[in-house]
PDB file of C-alpha atoms in Angstrom:
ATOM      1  CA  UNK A 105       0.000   0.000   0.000  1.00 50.00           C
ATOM      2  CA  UNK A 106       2.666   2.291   0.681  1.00 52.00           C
ATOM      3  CA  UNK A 107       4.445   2.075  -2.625  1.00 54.00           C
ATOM      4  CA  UNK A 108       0.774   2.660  -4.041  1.00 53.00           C
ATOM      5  CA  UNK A 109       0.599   6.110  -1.708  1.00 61.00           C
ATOM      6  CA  UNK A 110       4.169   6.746  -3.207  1.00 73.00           C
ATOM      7  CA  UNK A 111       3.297   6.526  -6.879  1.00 74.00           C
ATOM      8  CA  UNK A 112       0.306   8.607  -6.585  1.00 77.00           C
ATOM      9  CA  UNK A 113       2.904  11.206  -4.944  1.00 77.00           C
ATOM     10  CA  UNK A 114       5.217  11.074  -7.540  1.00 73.00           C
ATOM     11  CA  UNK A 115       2.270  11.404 -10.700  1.00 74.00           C
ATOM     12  CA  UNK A 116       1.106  14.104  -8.264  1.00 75.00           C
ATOM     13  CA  UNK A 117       4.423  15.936  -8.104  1.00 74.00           C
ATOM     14  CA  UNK A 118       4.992  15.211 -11.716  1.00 73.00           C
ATOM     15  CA  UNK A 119       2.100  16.765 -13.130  1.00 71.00           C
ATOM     16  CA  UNK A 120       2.665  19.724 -11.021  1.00 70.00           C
ATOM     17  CA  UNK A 121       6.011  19.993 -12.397  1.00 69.00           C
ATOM     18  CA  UNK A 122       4.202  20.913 -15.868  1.00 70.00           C
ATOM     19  CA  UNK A 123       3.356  24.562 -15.838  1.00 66.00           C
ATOM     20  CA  UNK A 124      -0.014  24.961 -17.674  1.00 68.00           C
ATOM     21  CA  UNK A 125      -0.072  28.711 -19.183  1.00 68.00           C
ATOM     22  CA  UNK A 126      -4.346  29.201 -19.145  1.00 76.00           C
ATOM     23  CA  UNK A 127      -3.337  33.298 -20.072  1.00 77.00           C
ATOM     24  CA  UNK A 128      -1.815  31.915 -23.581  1.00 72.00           C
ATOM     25  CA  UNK A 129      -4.749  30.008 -23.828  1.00 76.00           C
ATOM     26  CA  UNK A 130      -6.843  33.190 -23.548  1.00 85.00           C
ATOM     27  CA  UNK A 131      -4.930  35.227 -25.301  1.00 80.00           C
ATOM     28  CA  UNK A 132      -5.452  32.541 -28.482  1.00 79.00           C
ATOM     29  CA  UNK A 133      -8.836  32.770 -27.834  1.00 86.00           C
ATOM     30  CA  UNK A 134      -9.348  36.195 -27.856  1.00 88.00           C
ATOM     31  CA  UNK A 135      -6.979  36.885 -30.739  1.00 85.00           C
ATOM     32  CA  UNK A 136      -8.737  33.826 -32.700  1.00 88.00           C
ATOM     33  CA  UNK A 137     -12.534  35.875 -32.187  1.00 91.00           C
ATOM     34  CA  UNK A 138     -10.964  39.498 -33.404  1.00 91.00           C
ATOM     35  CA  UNK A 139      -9.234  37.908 -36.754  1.00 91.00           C
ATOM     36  CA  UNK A 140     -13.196  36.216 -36.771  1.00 93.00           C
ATOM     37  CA  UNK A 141     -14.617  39.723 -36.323  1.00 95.00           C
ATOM     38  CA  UNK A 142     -12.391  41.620 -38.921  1.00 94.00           C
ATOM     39  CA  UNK A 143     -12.730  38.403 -41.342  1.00 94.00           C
ATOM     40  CA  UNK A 144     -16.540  38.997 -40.645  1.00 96.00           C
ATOM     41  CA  UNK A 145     -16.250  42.815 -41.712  1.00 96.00           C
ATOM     42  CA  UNK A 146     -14.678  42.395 -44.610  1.00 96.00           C
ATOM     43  CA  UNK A 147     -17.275  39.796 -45.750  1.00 96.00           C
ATOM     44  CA  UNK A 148     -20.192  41.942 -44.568  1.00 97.00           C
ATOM     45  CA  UNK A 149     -18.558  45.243 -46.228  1.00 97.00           C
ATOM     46  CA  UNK A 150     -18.514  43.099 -48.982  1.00 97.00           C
ATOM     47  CA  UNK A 151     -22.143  42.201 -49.103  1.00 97.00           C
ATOM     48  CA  UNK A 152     -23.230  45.488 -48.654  1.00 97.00           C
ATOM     49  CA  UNK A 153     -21.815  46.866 -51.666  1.00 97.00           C
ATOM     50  CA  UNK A 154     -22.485  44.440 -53.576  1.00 97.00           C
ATOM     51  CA  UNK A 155     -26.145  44.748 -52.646  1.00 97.00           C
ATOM     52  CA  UNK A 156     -26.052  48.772 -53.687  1.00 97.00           C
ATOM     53  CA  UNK A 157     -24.370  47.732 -56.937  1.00 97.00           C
ATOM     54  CA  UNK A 158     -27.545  45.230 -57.451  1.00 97.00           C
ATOM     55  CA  UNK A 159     -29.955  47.793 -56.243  1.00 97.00           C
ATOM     56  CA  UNK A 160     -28.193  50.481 -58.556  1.00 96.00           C
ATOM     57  CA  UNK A 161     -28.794  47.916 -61.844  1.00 96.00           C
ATOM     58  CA  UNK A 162     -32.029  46.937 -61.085  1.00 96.00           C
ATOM     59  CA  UNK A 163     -33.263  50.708 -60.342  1.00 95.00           C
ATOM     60  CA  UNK A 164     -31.481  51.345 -64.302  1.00 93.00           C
ATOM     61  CA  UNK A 165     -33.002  48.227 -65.896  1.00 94.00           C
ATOM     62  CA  UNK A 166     -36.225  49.145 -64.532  1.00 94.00           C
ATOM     63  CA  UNK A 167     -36.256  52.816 -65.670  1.00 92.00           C
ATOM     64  CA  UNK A 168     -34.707  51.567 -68.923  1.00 91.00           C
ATOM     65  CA  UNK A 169     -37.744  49.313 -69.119  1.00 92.00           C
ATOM     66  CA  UNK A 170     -40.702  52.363 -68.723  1.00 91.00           C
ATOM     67  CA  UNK A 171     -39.593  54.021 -71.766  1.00 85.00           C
ATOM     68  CA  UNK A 172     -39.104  51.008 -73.866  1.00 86.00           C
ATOM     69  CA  UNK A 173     -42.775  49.711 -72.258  1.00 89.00           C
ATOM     70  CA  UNK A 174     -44.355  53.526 -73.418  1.00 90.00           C
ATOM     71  CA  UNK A 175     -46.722  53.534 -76.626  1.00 92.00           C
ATOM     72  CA  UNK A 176     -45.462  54.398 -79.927  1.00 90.00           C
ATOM     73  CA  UNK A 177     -46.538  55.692 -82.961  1.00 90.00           C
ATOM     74  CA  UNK A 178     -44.885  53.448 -85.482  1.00 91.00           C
ATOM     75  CA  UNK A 179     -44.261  50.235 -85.693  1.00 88.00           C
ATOM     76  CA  UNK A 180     -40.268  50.572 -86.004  1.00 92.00           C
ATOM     77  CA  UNK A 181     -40.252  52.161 -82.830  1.00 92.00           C
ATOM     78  CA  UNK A 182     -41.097  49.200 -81.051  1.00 91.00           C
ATOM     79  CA  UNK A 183     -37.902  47.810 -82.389  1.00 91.00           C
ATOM     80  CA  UNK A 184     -35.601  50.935 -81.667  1.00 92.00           C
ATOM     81  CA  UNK A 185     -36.688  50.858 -78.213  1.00 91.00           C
ATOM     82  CA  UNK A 186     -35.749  47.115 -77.564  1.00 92.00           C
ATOM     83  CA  UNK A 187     -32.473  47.628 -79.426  1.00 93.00           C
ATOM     84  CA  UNK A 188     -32.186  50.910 -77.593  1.00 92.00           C
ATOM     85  CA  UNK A 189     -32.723  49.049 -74.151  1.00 93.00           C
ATOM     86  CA  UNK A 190     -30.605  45.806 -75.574  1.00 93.00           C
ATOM     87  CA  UNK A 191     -27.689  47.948 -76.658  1.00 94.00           C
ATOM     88  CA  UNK A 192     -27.643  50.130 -72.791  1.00 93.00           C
ATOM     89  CA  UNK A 193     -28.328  47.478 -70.786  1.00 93.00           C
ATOM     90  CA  UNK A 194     -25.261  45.651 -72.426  1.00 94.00           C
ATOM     91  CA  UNK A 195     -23.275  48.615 -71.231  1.00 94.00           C
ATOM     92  CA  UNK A 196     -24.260  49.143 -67.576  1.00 94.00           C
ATOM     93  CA  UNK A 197     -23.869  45.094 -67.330  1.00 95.00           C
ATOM     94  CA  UNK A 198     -20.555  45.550 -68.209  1.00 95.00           C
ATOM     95  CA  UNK A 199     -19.923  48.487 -65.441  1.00 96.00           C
ATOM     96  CA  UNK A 200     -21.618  46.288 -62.901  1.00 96.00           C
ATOM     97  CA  UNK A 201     -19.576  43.464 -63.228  1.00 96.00           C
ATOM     98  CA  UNK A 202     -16.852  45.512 -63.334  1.00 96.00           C
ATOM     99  CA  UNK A 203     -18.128  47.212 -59.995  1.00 96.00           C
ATOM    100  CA  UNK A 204     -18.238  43.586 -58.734  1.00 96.00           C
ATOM    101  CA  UNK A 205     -14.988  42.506 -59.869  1.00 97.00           C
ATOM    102  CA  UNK A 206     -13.844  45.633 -57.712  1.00 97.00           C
ATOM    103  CA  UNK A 207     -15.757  44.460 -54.167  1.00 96.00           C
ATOM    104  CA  UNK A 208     -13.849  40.581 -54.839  1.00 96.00           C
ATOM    105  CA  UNK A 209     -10.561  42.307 -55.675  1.00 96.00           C
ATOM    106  CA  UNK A 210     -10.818  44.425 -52.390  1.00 96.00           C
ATOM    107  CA  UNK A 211     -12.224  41.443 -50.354  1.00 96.00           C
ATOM    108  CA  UNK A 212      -9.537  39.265 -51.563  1.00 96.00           C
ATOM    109  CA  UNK A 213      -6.645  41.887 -50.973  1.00 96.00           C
ATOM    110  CA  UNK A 214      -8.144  42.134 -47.285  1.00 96.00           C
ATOM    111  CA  UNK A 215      -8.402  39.073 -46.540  1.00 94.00           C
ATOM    112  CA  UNK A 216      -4.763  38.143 -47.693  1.00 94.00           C
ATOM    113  CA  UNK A 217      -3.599  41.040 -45.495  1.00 94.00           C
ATOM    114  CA  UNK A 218      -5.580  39.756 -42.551  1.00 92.00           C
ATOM    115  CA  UNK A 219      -4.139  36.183 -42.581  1.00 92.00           C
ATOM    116  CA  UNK A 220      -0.646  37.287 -43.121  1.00 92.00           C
ATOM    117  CA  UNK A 221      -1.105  39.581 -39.875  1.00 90.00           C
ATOM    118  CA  UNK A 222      -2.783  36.613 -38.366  1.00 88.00           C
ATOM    119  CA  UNK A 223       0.083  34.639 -39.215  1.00 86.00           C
ATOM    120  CA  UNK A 224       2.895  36.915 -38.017  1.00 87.00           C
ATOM    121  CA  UNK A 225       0.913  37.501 -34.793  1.00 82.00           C
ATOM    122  CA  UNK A 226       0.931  33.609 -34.467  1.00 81.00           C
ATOM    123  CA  UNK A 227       4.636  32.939 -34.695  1.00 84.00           C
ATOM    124  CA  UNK A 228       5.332  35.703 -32.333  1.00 84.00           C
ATOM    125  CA  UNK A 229       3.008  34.339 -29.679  1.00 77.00           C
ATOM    126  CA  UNK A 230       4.231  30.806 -30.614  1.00 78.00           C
ATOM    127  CA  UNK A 231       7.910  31.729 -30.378  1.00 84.00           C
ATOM    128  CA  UNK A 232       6.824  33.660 -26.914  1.00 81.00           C
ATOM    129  CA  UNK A 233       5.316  30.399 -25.788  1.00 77.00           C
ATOM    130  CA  UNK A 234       7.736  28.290 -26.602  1.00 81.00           C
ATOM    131  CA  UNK A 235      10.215  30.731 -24.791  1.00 84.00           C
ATOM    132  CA  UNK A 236       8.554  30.714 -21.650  1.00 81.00           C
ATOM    133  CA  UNK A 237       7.506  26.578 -21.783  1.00 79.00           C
ATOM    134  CA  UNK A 238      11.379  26.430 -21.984  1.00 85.00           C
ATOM    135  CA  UNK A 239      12.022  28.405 -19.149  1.00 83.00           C
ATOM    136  CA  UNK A 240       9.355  26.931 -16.915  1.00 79.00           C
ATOM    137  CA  UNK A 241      10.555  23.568 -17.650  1.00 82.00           C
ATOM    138  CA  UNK A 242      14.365  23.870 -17.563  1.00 85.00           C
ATOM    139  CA  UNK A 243      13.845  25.661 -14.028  1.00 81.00           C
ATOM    140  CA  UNK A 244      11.270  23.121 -12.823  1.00 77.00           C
ATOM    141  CA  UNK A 245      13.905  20.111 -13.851  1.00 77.00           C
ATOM    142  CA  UNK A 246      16.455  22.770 -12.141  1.00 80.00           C
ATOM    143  CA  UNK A 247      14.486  22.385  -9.071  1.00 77.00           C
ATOM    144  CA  UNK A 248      14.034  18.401  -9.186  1.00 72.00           C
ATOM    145  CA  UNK A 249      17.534  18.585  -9.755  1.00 72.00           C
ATOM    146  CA  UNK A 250      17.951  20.043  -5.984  1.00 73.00           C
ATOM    147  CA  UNK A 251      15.744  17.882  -4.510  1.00 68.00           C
ATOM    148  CA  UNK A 252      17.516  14.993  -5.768  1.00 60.00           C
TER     149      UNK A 252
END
């Protein structure tokens, strides 16, 4: 029973020996949920414009649309007005997707900068970490070192 008693003391004195950092562990955490929040910005900023560029072409196709849908006199009009509204509409589809290729290109360009801050801040605090886990354990085998 005794040797029992002094294996339980020894796992006990072991596992104390291993400093557990829980402020790295929050400090992870909270640097994980602001990349989350500025990842979330961008996507949102995104979605916003891209919802006033959509907005924009439908309010254009639509008032393209009430002068091609007014009565005419002749005939031939009919056809200038679709051909009117085929040939503009062409053009402000082509400066919408443009507009939209814009709102990626930004998104993408932020969200490269992002990680590669992200990433930078992660080898720091990894490199700090290791530091100190170093430290901790070379002084806590330091101090078994005494008691032996």
């Amino acid at each position: 029973m005794a040797k029992a008693q002094d294996m339980n003391s020894m796992m006990k004195d072991m596992m104390g020996a291993f400093p557990v950092d829980t402020k790295a562990m929050e400090d992870a955490f909270k640097n994980q949920a602001a990349l989350s929040e500025k990842l979330s910005g961008v996507a949102l900023n995104a979605a916003e414009k891209s919802a006033e560029i959509s907005n924009a072409w439908t309010k254009s196709t639509l008032s393209k649309m009430q002068e091609m849908a007014k009565a005419k006199a002749e005939p031939a009009d009919y056809a200038k007005a679709m051909s009117d509204f085929a040939s503009a509409n062409a053009e402000v589809a082509a400066e919408n997707m443009a507009a939209f290729a814009e709102v990626a290109k930004k998104v993408q360009m932020d969200t490269v900068e992002l990680m590669m801050n992200a990433g930078r801040d992660m080898q720091e605090d990894a490199s700090k970490a290791v530091k100190k886990a170093t430290d901790d354990m070379t002084a806590a085998a330091k101090k078994a070192g005494a008691k032996a």
